[in-house]
Short mmCIF file of C-alpha atoms and ligand atoms in Angstrom, two decimals:
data_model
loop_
_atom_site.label_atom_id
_atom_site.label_comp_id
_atom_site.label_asym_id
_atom_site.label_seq_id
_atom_site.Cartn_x
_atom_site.Cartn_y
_atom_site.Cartn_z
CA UNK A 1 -16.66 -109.43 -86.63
CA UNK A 2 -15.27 -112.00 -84.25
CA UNK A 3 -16.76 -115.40 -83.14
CA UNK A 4 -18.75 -113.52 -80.37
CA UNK A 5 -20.13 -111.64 -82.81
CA UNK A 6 -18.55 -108.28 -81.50
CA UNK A 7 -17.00 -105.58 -83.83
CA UNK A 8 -12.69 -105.78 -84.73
CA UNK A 9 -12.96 -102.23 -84.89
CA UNK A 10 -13.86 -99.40 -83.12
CA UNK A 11 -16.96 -97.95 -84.06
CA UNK A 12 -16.28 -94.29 -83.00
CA UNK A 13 -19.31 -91.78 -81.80
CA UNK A 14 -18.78 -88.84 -84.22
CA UNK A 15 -15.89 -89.06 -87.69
CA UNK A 16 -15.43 -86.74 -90.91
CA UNK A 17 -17.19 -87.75 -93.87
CA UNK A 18 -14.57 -86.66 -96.71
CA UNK A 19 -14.76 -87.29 -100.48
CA UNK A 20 -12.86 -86.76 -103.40
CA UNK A 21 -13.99 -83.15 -104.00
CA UNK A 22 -13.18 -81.98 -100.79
CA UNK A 23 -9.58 -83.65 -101.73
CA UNK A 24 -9.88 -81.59 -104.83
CA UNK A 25 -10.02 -78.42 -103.28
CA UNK A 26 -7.48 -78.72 -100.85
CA UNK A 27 -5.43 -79.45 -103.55
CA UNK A 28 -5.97 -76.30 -105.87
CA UNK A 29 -5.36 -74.28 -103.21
CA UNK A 30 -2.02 -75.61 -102.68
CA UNK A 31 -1.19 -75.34 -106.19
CA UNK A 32 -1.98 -71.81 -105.84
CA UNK A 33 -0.59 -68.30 -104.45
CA UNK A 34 -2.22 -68.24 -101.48
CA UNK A 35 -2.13 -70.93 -98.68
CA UNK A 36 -3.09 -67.94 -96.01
CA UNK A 37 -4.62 -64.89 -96.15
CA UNK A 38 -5.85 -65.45 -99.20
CA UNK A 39 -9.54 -65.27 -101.07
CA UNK A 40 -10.61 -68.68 -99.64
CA UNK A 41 -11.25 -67.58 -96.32
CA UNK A 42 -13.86 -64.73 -97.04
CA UNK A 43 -15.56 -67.31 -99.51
CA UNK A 44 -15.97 -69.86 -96.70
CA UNK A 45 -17.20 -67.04 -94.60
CA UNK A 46 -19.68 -65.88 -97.02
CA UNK A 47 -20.92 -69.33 -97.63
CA UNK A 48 -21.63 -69.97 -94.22
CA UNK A 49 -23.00 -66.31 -93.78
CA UNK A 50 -25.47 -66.94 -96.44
CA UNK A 51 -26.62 -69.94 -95.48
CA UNK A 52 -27.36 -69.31 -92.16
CA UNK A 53 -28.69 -66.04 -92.98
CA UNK A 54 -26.30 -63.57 -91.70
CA UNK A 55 -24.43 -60.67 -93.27
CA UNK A 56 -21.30 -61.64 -92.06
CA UNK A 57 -18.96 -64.81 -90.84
CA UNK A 58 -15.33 -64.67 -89.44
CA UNK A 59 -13.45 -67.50 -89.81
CA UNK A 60 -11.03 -68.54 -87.06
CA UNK A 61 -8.50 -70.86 -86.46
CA UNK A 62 -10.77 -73.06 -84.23
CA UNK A 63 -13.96 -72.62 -82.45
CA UNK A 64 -12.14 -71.98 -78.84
CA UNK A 65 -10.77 -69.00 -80.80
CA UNK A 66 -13.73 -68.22 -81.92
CA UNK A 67 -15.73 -68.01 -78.69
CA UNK A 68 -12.71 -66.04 -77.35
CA UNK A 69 -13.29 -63.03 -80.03
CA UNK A 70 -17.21 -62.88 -79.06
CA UNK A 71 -16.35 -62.50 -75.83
CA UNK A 72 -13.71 -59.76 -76.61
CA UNK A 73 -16.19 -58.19 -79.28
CA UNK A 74 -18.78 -58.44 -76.47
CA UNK A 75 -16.43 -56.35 -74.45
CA UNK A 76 -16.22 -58.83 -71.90
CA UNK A 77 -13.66 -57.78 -68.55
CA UNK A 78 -12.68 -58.25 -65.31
CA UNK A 79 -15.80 -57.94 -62.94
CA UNK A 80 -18.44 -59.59 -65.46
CA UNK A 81 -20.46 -61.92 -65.02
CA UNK A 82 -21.30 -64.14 -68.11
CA UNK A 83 -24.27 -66.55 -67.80
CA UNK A 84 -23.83 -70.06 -69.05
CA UNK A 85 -24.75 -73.71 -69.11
CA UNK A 86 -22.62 -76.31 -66.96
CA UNK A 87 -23.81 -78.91 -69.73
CA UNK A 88 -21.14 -78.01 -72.21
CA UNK A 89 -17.33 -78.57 -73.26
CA UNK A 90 -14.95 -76.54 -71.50
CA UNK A 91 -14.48 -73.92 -73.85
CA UNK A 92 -17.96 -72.20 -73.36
CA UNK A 93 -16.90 -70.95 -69.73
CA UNK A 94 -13.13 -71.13 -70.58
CA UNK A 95 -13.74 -67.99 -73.02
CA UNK A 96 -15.32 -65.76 -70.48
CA UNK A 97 -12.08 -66.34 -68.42
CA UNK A 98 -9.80 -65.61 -71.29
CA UNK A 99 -11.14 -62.50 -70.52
CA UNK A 100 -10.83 -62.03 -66.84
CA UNK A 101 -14.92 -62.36 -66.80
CA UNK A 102 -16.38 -64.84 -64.44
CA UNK A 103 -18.81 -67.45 -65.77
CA UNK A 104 -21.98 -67.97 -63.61
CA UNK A 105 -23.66 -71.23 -64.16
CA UNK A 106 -27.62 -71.45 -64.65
CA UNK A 107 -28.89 -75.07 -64.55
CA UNK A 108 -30.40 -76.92 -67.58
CA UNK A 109 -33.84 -77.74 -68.50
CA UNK A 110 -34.30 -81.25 -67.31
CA UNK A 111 -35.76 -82.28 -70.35
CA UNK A 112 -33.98 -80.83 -73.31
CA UNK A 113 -30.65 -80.51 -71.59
CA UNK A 114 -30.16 -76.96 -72.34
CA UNK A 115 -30.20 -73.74 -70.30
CA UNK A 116 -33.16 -72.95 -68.88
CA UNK A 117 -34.23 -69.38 -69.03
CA UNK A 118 -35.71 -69.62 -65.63
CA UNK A 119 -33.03 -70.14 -64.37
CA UNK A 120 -30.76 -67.56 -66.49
CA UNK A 121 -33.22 -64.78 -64.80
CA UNK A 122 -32.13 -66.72 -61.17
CA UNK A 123 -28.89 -65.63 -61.95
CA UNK A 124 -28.62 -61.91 -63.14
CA UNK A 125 -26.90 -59.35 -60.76
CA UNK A 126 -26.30 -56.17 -61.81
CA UNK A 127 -22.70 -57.26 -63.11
CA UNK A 128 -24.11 -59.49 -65.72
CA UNK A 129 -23.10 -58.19 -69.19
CA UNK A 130 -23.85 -61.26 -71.32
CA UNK A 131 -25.24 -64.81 -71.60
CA UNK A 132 -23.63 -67.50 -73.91
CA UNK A 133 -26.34 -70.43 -74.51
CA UNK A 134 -24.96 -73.95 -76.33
CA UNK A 135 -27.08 -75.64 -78.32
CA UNK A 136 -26.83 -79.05 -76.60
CA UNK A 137 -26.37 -81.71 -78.83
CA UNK A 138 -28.02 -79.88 -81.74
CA UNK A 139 -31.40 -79.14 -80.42
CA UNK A 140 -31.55 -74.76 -80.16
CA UNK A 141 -31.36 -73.35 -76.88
CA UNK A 142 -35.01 -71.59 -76.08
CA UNK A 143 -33.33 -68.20 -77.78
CA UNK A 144 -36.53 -66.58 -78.32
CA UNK A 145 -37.06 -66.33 -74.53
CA UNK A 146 -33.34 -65.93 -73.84
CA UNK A 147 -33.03 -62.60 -76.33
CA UNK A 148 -36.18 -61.28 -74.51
CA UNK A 149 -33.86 -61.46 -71.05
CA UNK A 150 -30.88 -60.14 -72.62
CA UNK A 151 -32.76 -57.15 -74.15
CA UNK A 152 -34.69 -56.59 -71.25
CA UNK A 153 -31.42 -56.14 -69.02
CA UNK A 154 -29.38 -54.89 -72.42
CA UNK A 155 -27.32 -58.43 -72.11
CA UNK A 156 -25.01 -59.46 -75.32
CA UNK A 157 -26.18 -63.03 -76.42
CA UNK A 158 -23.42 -65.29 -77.67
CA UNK A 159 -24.66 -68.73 -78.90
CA UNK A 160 -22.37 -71.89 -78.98
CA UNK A 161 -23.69 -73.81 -82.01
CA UNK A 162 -20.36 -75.91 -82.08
CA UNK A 163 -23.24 -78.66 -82.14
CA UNK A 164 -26.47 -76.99 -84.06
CA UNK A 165 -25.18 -75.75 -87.69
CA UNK A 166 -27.88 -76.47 -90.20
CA UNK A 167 -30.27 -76.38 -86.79
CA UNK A 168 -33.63 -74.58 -86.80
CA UNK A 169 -35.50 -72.51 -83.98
CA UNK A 170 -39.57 -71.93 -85.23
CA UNK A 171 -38.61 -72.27 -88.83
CA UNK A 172 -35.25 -69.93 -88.49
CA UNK A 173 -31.70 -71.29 -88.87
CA UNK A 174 -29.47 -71.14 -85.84
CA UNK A 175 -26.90 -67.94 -86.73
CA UNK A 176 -29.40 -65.57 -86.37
CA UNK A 177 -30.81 -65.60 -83.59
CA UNK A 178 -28.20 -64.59 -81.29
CA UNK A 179 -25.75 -60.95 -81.79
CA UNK A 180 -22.91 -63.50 -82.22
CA UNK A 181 -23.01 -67.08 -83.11
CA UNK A 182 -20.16 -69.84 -83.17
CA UNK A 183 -19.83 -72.63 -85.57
CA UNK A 184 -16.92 -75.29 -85.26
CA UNK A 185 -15.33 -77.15 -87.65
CA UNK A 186 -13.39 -80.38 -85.56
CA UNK A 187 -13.61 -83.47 -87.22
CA UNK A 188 -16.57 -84.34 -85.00
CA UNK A 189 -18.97 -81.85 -85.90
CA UNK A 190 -21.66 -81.79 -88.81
CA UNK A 191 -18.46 -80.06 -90.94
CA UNK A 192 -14.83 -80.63 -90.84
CA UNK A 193 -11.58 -77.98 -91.84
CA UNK A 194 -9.41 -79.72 -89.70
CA UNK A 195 -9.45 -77.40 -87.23
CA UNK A 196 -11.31 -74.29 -87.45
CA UNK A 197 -14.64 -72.07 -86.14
CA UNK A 198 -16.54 -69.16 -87.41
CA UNK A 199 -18.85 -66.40 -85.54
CA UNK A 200 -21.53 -65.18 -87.58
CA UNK A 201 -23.38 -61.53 -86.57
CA UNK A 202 -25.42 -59.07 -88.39
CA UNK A 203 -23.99 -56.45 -86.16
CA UNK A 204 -20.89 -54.77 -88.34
CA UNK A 205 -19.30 -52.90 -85.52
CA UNK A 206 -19.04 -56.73 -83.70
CA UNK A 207 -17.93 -58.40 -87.22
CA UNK A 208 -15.05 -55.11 -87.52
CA UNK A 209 -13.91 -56.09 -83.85
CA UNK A 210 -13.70 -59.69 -84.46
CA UNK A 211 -11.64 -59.38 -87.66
CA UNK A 212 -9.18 -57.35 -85.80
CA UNK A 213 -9.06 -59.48 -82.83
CA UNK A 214 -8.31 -62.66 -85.02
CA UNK A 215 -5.14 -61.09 -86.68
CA UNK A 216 -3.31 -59.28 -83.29
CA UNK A 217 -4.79 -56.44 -83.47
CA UNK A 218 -4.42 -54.30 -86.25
CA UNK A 219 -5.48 -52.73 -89.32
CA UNK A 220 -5.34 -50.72 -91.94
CA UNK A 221 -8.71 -49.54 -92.68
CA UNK A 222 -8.25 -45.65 -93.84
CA UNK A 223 -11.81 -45.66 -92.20
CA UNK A 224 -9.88 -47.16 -88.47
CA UNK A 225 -6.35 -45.48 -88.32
CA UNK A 226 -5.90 -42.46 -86.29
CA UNK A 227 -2.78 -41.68 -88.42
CA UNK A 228 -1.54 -42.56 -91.48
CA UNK A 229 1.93 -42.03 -92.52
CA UNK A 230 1.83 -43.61 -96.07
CA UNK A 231 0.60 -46.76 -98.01
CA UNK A 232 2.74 -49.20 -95.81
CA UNK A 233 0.98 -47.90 -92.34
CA UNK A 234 -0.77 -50.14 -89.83
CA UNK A 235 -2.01 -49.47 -87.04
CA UNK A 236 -2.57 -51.87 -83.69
CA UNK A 237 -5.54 -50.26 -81.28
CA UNK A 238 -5.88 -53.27 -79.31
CA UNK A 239 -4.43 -56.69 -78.32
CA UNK A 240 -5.44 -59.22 -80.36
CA UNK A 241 -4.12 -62.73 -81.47
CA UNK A 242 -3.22 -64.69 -84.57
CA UNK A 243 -5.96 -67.02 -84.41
CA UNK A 244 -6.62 -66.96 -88.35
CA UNK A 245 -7.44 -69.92 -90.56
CA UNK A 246 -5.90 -70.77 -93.49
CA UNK A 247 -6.86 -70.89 -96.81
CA UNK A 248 -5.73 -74.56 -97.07
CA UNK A 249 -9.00 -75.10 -93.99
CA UNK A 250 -11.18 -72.64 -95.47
CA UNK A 251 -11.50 -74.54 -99.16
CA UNK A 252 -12.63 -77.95 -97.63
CA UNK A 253 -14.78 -75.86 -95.93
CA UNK A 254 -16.13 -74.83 -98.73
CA UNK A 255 -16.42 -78.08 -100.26
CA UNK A 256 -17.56 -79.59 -97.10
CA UNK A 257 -20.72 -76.76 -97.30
CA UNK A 258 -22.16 -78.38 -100.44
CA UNK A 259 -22.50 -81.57 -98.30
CA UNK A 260 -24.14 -80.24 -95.09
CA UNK A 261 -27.86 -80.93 -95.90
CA UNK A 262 -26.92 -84.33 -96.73
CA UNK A 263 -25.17 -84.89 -93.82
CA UNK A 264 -27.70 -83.81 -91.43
CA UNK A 265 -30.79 -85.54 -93.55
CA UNK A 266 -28.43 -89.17 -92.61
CA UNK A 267 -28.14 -88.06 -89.08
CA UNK A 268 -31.68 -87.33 -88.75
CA UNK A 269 -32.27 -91.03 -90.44
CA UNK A 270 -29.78 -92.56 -87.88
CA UNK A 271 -31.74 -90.70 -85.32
CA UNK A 272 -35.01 -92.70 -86.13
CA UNK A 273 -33.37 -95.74 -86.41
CA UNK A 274 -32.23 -95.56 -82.50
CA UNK A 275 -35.54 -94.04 -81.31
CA UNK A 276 -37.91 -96.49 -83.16
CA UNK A 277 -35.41 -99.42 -82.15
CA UNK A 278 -34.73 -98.44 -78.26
CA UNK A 279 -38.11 -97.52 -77.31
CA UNK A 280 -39.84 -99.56 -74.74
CA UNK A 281 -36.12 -99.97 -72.78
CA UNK A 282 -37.65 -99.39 -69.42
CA UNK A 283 -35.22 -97.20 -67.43
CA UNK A 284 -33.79 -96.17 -70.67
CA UNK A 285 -34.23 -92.26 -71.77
CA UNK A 286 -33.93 -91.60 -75.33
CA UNK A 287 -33.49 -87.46 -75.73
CA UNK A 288 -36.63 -85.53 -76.33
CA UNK A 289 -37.13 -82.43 -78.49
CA UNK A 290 -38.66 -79.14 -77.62
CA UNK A 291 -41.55 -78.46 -79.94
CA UNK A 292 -39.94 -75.38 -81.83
CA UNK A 293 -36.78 -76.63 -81.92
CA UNK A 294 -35.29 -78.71 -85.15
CA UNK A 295 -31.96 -80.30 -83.86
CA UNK A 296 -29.29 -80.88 -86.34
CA UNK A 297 -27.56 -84.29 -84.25
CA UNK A 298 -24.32 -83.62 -83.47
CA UNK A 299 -24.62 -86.00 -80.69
CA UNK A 300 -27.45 -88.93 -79.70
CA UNK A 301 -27.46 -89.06 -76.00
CA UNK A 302 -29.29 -91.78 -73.85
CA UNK A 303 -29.72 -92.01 -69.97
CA UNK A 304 -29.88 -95.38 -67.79
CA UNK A 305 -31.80 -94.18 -64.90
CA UNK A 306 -29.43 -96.44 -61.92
CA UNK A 307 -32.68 -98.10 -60.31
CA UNK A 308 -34.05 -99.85 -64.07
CA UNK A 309 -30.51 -101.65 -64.72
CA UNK A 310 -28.83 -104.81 -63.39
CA UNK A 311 -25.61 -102.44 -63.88
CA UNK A 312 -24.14 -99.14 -62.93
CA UNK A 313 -23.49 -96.17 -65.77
CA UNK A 314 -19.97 -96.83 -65.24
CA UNK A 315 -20.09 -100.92 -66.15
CA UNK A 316 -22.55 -100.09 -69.12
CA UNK A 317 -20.15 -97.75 -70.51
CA UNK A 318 -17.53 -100.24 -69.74
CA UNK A 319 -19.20 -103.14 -71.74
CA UNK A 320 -20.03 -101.21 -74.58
CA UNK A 321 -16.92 -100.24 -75.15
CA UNK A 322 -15.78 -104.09 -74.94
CA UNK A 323 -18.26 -104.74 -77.80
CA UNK A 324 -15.92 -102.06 -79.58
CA UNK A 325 -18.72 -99.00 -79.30
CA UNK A 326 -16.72 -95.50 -79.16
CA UNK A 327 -19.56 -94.27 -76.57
CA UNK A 328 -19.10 -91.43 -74.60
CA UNK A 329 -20.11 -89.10 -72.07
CA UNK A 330 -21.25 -85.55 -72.86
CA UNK A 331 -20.46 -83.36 -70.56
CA UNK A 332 -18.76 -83.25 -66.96
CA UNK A 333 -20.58 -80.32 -65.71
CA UNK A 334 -17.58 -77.91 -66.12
CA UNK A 335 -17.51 -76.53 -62.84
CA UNK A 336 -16.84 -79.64 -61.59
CA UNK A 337 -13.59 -79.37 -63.27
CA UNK A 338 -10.45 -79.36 -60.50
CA UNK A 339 -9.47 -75.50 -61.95
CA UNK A 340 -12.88 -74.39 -61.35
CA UNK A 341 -13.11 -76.13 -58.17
CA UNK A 342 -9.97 -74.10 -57.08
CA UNK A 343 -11.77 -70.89 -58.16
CA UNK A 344 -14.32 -71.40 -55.88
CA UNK A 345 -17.37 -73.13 -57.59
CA UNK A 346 -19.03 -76.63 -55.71
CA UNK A 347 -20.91 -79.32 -56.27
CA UNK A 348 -24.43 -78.85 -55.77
CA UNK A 349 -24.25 -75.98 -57.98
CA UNK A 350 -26.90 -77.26 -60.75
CA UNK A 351 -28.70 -80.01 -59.38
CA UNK A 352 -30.29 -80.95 -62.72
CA UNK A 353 -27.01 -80.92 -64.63
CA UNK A 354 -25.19 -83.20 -62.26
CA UNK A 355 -27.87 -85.55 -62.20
CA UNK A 356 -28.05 -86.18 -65.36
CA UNK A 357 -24.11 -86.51 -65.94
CA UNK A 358 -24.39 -89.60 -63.48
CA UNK A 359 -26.70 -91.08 -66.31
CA UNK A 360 -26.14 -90.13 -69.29
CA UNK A 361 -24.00 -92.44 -72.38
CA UNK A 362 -23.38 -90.61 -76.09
CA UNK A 363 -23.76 -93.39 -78.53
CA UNK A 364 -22.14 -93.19 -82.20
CA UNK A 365 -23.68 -90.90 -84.17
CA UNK A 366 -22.23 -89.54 -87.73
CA UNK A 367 -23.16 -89.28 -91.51
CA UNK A 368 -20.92 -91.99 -92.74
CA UNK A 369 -22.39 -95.03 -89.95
CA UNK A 370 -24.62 -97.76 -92.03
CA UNK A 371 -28.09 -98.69 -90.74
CA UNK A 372 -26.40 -101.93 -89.90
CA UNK A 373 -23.80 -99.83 -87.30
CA UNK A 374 -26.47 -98.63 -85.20
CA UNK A 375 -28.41 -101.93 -84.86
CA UNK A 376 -25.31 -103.37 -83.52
CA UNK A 377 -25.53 -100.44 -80.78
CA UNK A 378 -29.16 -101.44 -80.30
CA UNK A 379 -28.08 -105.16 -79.75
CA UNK A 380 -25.73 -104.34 -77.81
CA UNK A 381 -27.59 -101.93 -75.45
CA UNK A 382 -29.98 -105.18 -75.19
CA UNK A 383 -27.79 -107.11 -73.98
CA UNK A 384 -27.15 -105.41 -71.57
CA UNK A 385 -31.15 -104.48 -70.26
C1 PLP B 1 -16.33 -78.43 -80.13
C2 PLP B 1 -16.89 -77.46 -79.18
C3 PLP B 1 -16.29 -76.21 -78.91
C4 PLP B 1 -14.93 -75.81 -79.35
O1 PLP B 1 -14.64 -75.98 -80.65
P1 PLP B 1 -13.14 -76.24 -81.15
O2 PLP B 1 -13.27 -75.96 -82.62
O3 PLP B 1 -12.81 -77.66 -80.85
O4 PLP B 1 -12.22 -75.29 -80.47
C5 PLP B 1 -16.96 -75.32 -78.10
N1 PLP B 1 -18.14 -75.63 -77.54
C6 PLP B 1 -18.72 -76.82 -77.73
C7 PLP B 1 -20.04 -77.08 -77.08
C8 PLP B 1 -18.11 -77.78 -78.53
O5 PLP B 1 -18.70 -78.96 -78.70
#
């Protein structure tokens, strides 16, 4: 602390929680045979599978990469149309473009933040093959009503739950509610390999495509080849990538798995700290849960509605990073974006969504912050009211 009482150090909004086990397995692994490629990886992908309740998990070499092999499981191509949030990181639209698709963007529930299913039905042409849906935050996306569209119009659902792991949706864990789910593993997030993503699916002819896609292509499945000219034969049917994960990734995964429940039970703790303690803020919106929904907190986002403060978004965010508070802001709506201005999209697009970008702060949030952390933030936001 300094003489004004403000922070030395930057108090960041999301960081890794890593202990000695984790270290641990890291380590065995390199003492071992295999640092790729090896039996870590399906491990990791069972563990996940299982807990989320899914028969199976790929692992990938990040969640980008990820979202890129639902889309090309999802069969995703030039002339699609893929319906999507604007309230999200790049990567949720970028993937449909990967694959020459074209995102469409349905504006969010002004409440929740997420996609609102109203206006996903708005949006469906007859070229619409698929709708991804990101868990904002960590609260679920309203998938019951969003798998009755996409069976209704036979629509592939792919959920972003970079955000929602551990999540529930009326009593069932996020991972099976969509045909293909994505889980990242950045430093951020409620787990951490370094880099690294998953897609969980019951659907086996999705979870065959998606291990082919993550390692260029190929196999050698006896059950896949159209030939086979002896016991060294593989055989590429498509183009794929090398966008695995290592087994070096996948065992602190694994270790980092024991810890998830733990993790989330302190964010949820952090989380009542900030709403008991910032209530009665006029002007100041603390985020609101749908009544099925069970968010996991990846992210505690607040909103200074311009006409209750003394000073604009911009200077509040400016101040509180002066009092050494890693705030940010979650999300420039994407189309917003100069590359997507250049393919055509506008402002205006999603009224809702770009309203509540002009408001909205992300304060620190993240299993390893001490009560004492966030009642600095609350100080500091009082300050400042
Ligand atoms: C983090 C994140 C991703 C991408 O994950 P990476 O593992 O960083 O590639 C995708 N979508 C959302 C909403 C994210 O927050």
């Amino acid at each position: 602390m300094s003489e004004h009482g403000k922070r030395d150090t930057l108090l960041p909004y999301g960081k890794q929680w890593l202990d000695e086990a984790d270290i641990e397995a890291v380590v065995q692994v390199l003492k071992g045979d295999f640092i790729t490629q090896g039996p870590a990886i399906e491990m990791f992908e069972q563990k996940v599978a299982d807990y989320v309740g899914t028969c199976y998990g790929v692992a990938f070499s990040n969640g980008t990469a990820a979202l890129h092999g639902a889309c090309f499981a999802a069969g995703i191509e030039a002339g699609d149309e893929v319906i999507t949030t604007p309230l999200t990181f790049l990567a949720s639209s970028n993937c449909v473009l990967y694959q020459g698709g074209t995102p469409v963007f349905a504006d969010i529930d002004p409440v929740t933040y997420n996609i609102d299913p109203k206006q996903i039905e708005e949006k469906l042409t007859p070229q619409t093959t698929a709708i991804i849906a990101v868990d904002f935050s960590g609260q679920p996306a309203e998938m019951d009503r969003i798998q009755a569209i996409a069976r209704q119009h036979s629509l592939i659902t792919i959920e972003d739950a970079a955000h929602s792991l551990g999540a529930d949706y009326q009593g069932r864990k996020v991972g099976i509610w969509a045909d293909m789910t994505m889980f990242s593993f950045h430093p951020v997030k409620h787990i951490t390999t370094g880099e690294g993503g998953m897609i969980v699916t019951n659907d086996e002819a999705f979870y065959r495509k998606l291990l082919r896609f993550r390692s260029h292509g190929m196999t050698r499945d006896p059950q896949e080849l159209t030939r086979n000219e002896g016991p060294w034969y593989y055989e590429m049917q498509e183009l794929g990538y090398n966008y695995r994960m290592t087994d070096i990734q996948a065992a602190l995964g694994i270790s980092q798995m024991d810890k998830l429940d733990r993790f989330i039970a302190r964010r949820r703790e952090l989380v009542e700290i900030y709403n008991r303690e910032l209530a009665d803020i006029p002007g100041l919106v603390l985020p609101k849960q749908h009544a099925e929904a069970n968010s996991s907190w990846h992210l505690y986002v607040v909103r200074f509605l311009p006409e209750h403060f003394q000073y604009s978004r911009k200077e509040i965010f400016e101040q509180l990073r002066a009092w050494n508070i890693g705030v940010n802001v979650h999300y420039i709506p994407v189309y917003l974006q100069p590359y997507y201005e250049d393919l055509g999209y506008k402002k205006g697009l999603c009224p809702n969504a770009e309203k509540y970008y002009e408001s909205c702060i992300t304060l620190p949030l993240f299993p390893g912050m001490k009560d004492e952390d966030v009642l600095y933030v609350v100080r500091a936001i009082k300050e400042l009211a």
